[in-house]
Short mmCIF file of C-alpha atoms and ligand atoms in Angstrom, two decimals:
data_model
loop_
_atom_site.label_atom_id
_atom_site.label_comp_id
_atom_site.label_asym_id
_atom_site.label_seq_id
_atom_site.Cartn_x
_atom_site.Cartn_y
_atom_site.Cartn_z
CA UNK A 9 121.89 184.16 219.20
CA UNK A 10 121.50 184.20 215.73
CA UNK A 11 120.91 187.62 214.04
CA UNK A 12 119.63 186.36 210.71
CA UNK A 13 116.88 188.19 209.64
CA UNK A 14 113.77 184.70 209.59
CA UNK A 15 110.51 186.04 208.61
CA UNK A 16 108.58 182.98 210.44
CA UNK A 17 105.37 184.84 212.10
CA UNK A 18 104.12 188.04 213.42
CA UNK A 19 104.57 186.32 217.17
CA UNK A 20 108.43 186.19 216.38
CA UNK A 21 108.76 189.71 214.29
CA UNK A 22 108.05 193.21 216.17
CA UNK A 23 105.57 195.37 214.62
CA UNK A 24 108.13 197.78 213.65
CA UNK A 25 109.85 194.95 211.30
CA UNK A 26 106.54 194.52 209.77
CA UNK A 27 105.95 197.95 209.18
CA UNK A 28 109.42 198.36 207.55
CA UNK A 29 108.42 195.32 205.19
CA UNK A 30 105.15 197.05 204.22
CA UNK A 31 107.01 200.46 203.41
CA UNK A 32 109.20 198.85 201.29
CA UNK A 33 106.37 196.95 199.23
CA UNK A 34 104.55 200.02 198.95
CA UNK A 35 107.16 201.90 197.84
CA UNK A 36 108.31 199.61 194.90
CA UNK A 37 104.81 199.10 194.07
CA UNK A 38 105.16 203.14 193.18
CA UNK A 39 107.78 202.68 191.58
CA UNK A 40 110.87 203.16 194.36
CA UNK A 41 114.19 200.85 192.65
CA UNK A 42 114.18 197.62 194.63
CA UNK A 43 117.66 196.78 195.70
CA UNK A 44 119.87 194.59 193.62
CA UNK A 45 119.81 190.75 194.77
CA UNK A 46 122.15 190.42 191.68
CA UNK A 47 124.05 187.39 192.81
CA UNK A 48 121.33 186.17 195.14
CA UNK A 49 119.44 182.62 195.29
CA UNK A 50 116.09 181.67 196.56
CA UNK A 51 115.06 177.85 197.11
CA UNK A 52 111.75 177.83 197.26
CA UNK A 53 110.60 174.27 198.86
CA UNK A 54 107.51 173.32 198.53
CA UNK A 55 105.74 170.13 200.51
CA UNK A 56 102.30 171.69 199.42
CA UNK A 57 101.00 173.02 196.32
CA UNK A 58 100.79 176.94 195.32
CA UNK A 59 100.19 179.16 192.64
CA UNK A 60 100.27 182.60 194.09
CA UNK A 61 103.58 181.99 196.76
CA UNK A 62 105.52 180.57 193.98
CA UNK A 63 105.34 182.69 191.12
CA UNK A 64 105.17 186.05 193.21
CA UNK A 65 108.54 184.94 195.09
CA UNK A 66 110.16 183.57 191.53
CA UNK A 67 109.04 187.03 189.88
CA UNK A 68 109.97 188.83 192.43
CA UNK A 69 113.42 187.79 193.07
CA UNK A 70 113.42 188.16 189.35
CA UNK A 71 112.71 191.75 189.30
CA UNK A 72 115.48 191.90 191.47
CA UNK A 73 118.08 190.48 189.27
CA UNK A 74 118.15 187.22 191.56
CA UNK A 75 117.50 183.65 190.69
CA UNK A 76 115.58 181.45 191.78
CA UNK A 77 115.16 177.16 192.61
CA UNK A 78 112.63 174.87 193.05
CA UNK A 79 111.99 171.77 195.03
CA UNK A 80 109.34 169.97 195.80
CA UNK A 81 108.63 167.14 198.64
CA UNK A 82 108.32 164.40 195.80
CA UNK A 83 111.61 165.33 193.84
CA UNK A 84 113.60 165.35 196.64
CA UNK A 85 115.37 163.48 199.26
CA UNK A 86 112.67 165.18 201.78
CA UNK A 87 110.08 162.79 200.35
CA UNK A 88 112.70 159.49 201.22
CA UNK A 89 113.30 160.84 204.66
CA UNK A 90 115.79 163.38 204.12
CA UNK A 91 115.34 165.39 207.83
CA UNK A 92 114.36 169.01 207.15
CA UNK A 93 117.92 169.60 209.56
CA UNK A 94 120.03 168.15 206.99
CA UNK A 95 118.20 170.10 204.05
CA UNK A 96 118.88 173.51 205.64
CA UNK A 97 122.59 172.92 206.17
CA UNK A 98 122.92 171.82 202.33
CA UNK A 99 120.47 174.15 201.04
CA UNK A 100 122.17 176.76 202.79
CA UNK A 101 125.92 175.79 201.16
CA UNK A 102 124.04 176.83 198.03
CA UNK A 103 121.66 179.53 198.56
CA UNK A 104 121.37 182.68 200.57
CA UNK A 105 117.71 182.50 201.30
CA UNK A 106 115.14 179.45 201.59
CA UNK A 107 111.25 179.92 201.59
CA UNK A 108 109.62 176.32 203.01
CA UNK A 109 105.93 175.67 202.84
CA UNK A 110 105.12 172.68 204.85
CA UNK A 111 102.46 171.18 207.06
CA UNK A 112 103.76 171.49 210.36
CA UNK A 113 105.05 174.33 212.29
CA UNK A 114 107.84 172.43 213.70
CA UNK A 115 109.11 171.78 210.50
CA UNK A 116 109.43 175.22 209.75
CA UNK A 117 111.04 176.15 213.19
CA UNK A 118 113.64 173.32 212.41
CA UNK A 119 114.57 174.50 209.08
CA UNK A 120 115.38 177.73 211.02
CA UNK A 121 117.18 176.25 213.69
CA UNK A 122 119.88 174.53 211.12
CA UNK A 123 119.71 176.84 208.08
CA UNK A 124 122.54 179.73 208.06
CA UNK A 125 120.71 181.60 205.49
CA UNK A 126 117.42 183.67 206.40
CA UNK A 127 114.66 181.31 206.43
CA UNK A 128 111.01 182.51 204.98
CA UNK A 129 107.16 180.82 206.27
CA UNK A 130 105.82 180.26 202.74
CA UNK A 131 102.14 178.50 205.09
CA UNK A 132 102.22 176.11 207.49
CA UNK A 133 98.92 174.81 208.90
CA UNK A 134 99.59 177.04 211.58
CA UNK A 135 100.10 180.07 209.72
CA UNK A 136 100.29 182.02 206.51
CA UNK A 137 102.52 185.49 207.45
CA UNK A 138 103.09 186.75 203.74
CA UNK A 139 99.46 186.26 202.95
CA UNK A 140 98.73 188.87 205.77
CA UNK A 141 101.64 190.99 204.22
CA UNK A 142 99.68 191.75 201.10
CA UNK A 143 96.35 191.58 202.76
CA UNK A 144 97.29 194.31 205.55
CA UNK A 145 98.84 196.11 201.76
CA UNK A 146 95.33 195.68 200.38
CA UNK A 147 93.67 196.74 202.87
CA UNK A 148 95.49 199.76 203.55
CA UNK A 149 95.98 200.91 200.02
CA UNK A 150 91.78 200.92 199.97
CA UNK A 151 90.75 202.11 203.32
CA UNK A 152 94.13 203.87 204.84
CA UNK A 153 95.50 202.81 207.97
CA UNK A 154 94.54 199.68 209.57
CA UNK A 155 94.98 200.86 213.22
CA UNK A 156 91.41 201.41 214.89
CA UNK A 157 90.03 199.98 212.39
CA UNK A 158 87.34 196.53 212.43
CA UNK A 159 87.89 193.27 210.43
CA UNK A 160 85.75 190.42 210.39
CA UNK A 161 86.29 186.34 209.12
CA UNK A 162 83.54 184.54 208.61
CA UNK A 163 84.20 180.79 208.38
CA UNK A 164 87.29 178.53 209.34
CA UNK A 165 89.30 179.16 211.98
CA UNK A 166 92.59 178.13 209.89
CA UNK A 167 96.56 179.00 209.38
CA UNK A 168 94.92 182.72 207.74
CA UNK A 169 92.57 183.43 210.19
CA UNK A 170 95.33 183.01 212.94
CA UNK A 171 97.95 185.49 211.28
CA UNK A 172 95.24 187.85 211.06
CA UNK A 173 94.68 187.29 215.18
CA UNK A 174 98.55 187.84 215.47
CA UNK A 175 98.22 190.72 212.74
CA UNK A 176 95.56 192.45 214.81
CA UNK A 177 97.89 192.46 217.52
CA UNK A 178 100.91 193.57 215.78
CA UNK A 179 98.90 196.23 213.74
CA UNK A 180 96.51 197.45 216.31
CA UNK A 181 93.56 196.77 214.78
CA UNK A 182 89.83 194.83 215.98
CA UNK A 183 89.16 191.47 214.91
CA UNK A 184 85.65 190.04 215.04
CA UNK A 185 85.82 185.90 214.45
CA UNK A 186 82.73 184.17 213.46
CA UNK A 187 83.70 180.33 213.08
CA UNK A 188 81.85 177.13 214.14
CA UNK A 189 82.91 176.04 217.78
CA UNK A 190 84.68 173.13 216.22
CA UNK A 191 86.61 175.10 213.99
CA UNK A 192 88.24 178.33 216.28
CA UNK A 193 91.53 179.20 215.96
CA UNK A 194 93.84 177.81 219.38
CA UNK A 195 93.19 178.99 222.73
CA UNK A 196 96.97 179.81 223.14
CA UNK A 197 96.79 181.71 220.28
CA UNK A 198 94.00 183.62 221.46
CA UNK A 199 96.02 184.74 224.54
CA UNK A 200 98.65 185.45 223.14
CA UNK A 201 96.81 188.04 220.78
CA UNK A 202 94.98 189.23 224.15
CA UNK A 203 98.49 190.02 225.63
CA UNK A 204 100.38 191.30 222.95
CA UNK A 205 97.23 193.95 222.59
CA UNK A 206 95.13 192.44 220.03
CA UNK A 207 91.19 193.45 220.26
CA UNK A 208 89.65 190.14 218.83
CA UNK A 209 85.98 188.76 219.66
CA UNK A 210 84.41 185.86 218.99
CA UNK A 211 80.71 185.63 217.83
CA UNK A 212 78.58 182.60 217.10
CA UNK A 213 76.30 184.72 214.13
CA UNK A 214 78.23 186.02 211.42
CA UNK A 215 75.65 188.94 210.93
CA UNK A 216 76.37 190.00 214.01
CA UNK A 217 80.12 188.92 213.66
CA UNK A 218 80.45 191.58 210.43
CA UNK A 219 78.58 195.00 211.88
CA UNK A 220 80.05 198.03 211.08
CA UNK A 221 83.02 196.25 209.60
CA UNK A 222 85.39 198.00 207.23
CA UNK A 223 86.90 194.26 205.81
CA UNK A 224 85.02 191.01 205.59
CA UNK A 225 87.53 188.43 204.99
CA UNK A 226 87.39 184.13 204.66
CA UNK A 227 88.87 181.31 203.06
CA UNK A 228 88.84 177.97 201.86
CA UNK A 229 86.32 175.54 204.00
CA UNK A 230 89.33 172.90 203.10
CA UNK A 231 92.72 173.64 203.33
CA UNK A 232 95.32 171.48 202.25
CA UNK A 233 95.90 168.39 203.68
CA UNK A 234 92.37 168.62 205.63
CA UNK A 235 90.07 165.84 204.44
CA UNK A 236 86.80 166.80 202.32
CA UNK A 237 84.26 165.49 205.18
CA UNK A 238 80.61 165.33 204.56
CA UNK A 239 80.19 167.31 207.52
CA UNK A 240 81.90 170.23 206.36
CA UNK A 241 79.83 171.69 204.46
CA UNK A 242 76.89 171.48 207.00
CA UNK A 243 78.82 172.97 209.97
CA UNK A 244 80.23 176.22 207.36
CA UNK A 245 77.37 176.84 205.32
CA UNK A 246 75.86 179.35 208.01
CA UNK A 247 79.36 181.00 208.10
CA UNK A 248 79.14 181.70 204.13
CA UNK A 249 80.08 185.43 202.46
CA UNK A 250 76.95 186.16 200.78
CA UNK A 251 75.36 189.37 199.70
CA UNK A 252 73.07 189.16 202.88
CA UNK A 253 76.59 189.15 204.99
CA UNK A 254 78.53 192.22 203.13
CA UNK A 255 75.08 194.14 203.42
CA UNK A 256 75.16 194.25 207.26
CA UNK A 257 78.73 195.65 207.42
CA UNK A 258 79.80 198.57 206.50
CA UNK A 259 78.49 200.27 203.03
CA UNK A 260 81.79 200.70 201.29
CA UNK A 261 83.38 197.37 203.33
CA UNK A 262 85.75 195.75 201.14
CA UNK A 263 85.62 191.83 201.07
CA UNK A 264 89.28 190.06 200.68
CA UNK A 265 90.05 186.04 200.28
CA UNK A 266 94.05 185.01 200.31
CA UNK A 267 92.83 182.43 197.26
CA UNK A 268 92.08 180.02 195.96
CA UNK A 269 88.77 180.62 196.09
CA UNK A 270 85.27 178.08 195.82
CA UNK A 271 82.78 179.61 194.42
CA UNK A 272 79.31 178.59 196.08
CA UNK A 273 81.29 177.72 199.46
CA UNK A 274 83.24 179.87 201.65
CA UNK A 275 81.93 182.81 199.26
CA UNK A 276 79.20 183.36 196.97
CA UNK A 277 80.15 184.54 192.81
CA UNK A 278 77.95 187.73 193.82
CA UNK A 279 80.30 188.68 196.63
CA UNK A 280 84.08 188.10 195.29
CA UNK A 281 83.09 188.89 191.55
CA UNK A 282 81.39 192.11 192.64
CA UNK A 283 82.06 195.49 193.31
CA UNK A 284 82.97 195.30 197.13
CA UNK A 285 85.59 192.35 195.75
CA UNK A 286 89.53 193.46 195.92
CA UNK A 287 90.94 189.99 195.50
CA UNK A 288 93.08 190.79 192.53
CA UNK A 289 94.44 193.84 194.01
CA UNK A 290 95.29 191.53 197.39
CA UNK A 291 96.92 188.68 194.97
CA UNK A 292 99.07 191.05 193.21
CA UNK A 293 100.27 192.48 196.41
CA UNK A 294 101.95 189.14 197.02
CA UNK A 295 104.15 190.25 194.93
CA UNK A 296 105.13 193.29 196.14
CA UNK A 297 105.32 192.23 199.41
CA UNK A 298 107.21 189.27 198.60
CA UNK A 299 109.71 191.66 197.29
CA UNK A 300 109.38 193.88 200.70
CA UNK A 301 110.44 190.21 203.11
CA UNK A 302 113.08 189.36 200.61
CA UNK A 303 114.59 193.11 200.92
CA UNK A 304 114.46 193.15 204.51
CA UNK A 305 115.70 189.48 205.00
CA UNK A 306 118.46 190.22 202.29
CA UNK A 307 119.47 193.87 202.53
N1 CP B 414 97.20 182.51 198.76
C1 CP B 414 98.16 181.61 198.49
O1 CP B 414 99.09 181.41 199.27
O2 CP B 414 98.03 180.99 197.30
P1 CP B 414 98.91 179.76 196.77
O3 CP B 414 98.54 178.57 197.58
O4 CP B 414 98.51 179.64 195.33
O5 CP B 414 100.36 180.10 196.93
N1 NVA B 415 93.99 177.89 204.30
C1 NVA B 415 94.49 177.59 202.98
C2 NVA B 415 95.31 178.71 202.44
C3 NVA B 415 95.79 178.53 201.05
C4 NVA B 415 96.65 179.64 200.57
C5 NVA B 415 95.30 176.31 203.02
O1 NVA B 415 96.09 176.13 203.93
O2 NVA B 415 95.14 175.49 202.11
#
């Protein structure tokens, strides 16, 4: 069995591993050294496009005196064919760690399979685990601990909104889903959370969805790769973040989006450009937490 340290998703990595990642992203966010990945590498290989992943991963590993490489679906062999196998046992000749965002899960479980380097999820449609890093960061540098406590999406059951199902299981913390029946996250998934302890409910009105919740959280009504259909807009509108939403949760709820955001969609301008917002806060802890994985997949 392999012992390299993959950070894939919270269903493969104990809550204790987790825990360790988020004490060591806290703690070099106040200022603790990071250790040395002086003589490191990290490809970073991107089928989809990113802002945030990318430049807190090539900062990061910067900060920590390690380099960084890029490649992309469309300047690579992987766009002519290339199998993903074959690009973890040469990627791993070369580097000692390999972040992959990519559409499908199986992709991702195949570039583990053949790499011999730790392998990192940077989003797959199924999931988004160092998103929920810095969002469990954010959450608990505002409120405290995020044990007991009661988060609610509004909007898409997507890859987010399923790490924060396995999150609430791995963290000990209630989830309260408001999504369109079309859109919930899987079934499986949903059991899975059930077994491994996760408190998550499913409501059809999103007012009722957010009561007494300490986090309101959403995303995107289009990720990437989904198609812009008419419909979409229709069947999300009633799941929107508006002022009307934060005001039935909790007074001092915080409201958190992994970005990009669209303004007018998923959430109103009032809402993430207002006082309950901590967006920024969540996006910077990317970076710290990227630093946190690549510490405890490295060192
Ligand atoms: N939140 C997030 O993963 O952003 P990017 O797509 O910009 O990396
Ligand atoms: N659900 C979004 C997240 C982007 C960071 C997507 O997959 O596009």
């Amino acid at each position: 069995m392999s012992t390299l340290r993959h950070f894939l998703d919270f269903q493969q990595l104990e809550g204790t591993a987790l825990r360790d990642i988020l004490d060591r992203a806290t703690a070099y966010k106040n200022g603790a050294k990071a250790p040395s990945l002086a003589g490191k590498t990290l490809a970073l290989v991107f089928e989809k496009p990113s802002t945030r992943t990318r430049i807190s991963f090539e900062v990061g590993m910067q900060a920590m005196d390690g380099k960084t490489v890029n490649l992309t679906q469309g300047d690579s062999q992987l766009g002519r064919g290339e199998t993903i196998a074959d690009t973890a046992r040469v990627l791993s000749r070369y580097v000692d760690v390999i972040m992959l965002r990519t559409s499908e899960e199986k992709n991702l479980l195949e570039m583990a399979e053949h790499a011999t380097v730790p392998v990192i999820n940077g989003l797959t449609d199924a999931s988004h685990p160092c998103q929920l890093m810095a969002d469990v960061m954010t959450f608990e540098e505002h409120r405290g601990p995020i044990g007991k406590k009661r988060i609610a999406w509004c909007g898409d059951g997507n890859n987010v909104a399923s790490t924060w199902i396995q999150a609430s299981a791995r963290f000990g913390f209630e989830l309260r889903l408001a999504c369109p029946p079309s859109r919930q996250p899987a079934q499986a998934l949903l059991d899975w959370a059930a077994k491994a302890g996760g408190q998550i409910s499913a409501f059809d009105d999103p007012l009722t969805a957010v009561a007494d919740a300490d986090c309101i959280v959403t995303d995107t009504w289009f990720s990437m790769g989904q198609s812009n259909g008419d419909g979409t807009r229709q069947l999300l509108g009633p799941y929107q973040v508006n002022d009307a939403v934060m005001q039935a949760a909790k007074k001092d709820a915080i409201f958190m989006h992994c970005l990009p955001a669209h303004r007018g969609e998923e959430v109103t301008a009032s809402v993430i450009d207002g006082p309950q917002s901590v967006v920024w806060d969540e996006a910077e802890n990317r970076l710290h937490a990227q630093k946190g994985i690549l510490s405890w997949c490295l060192t």
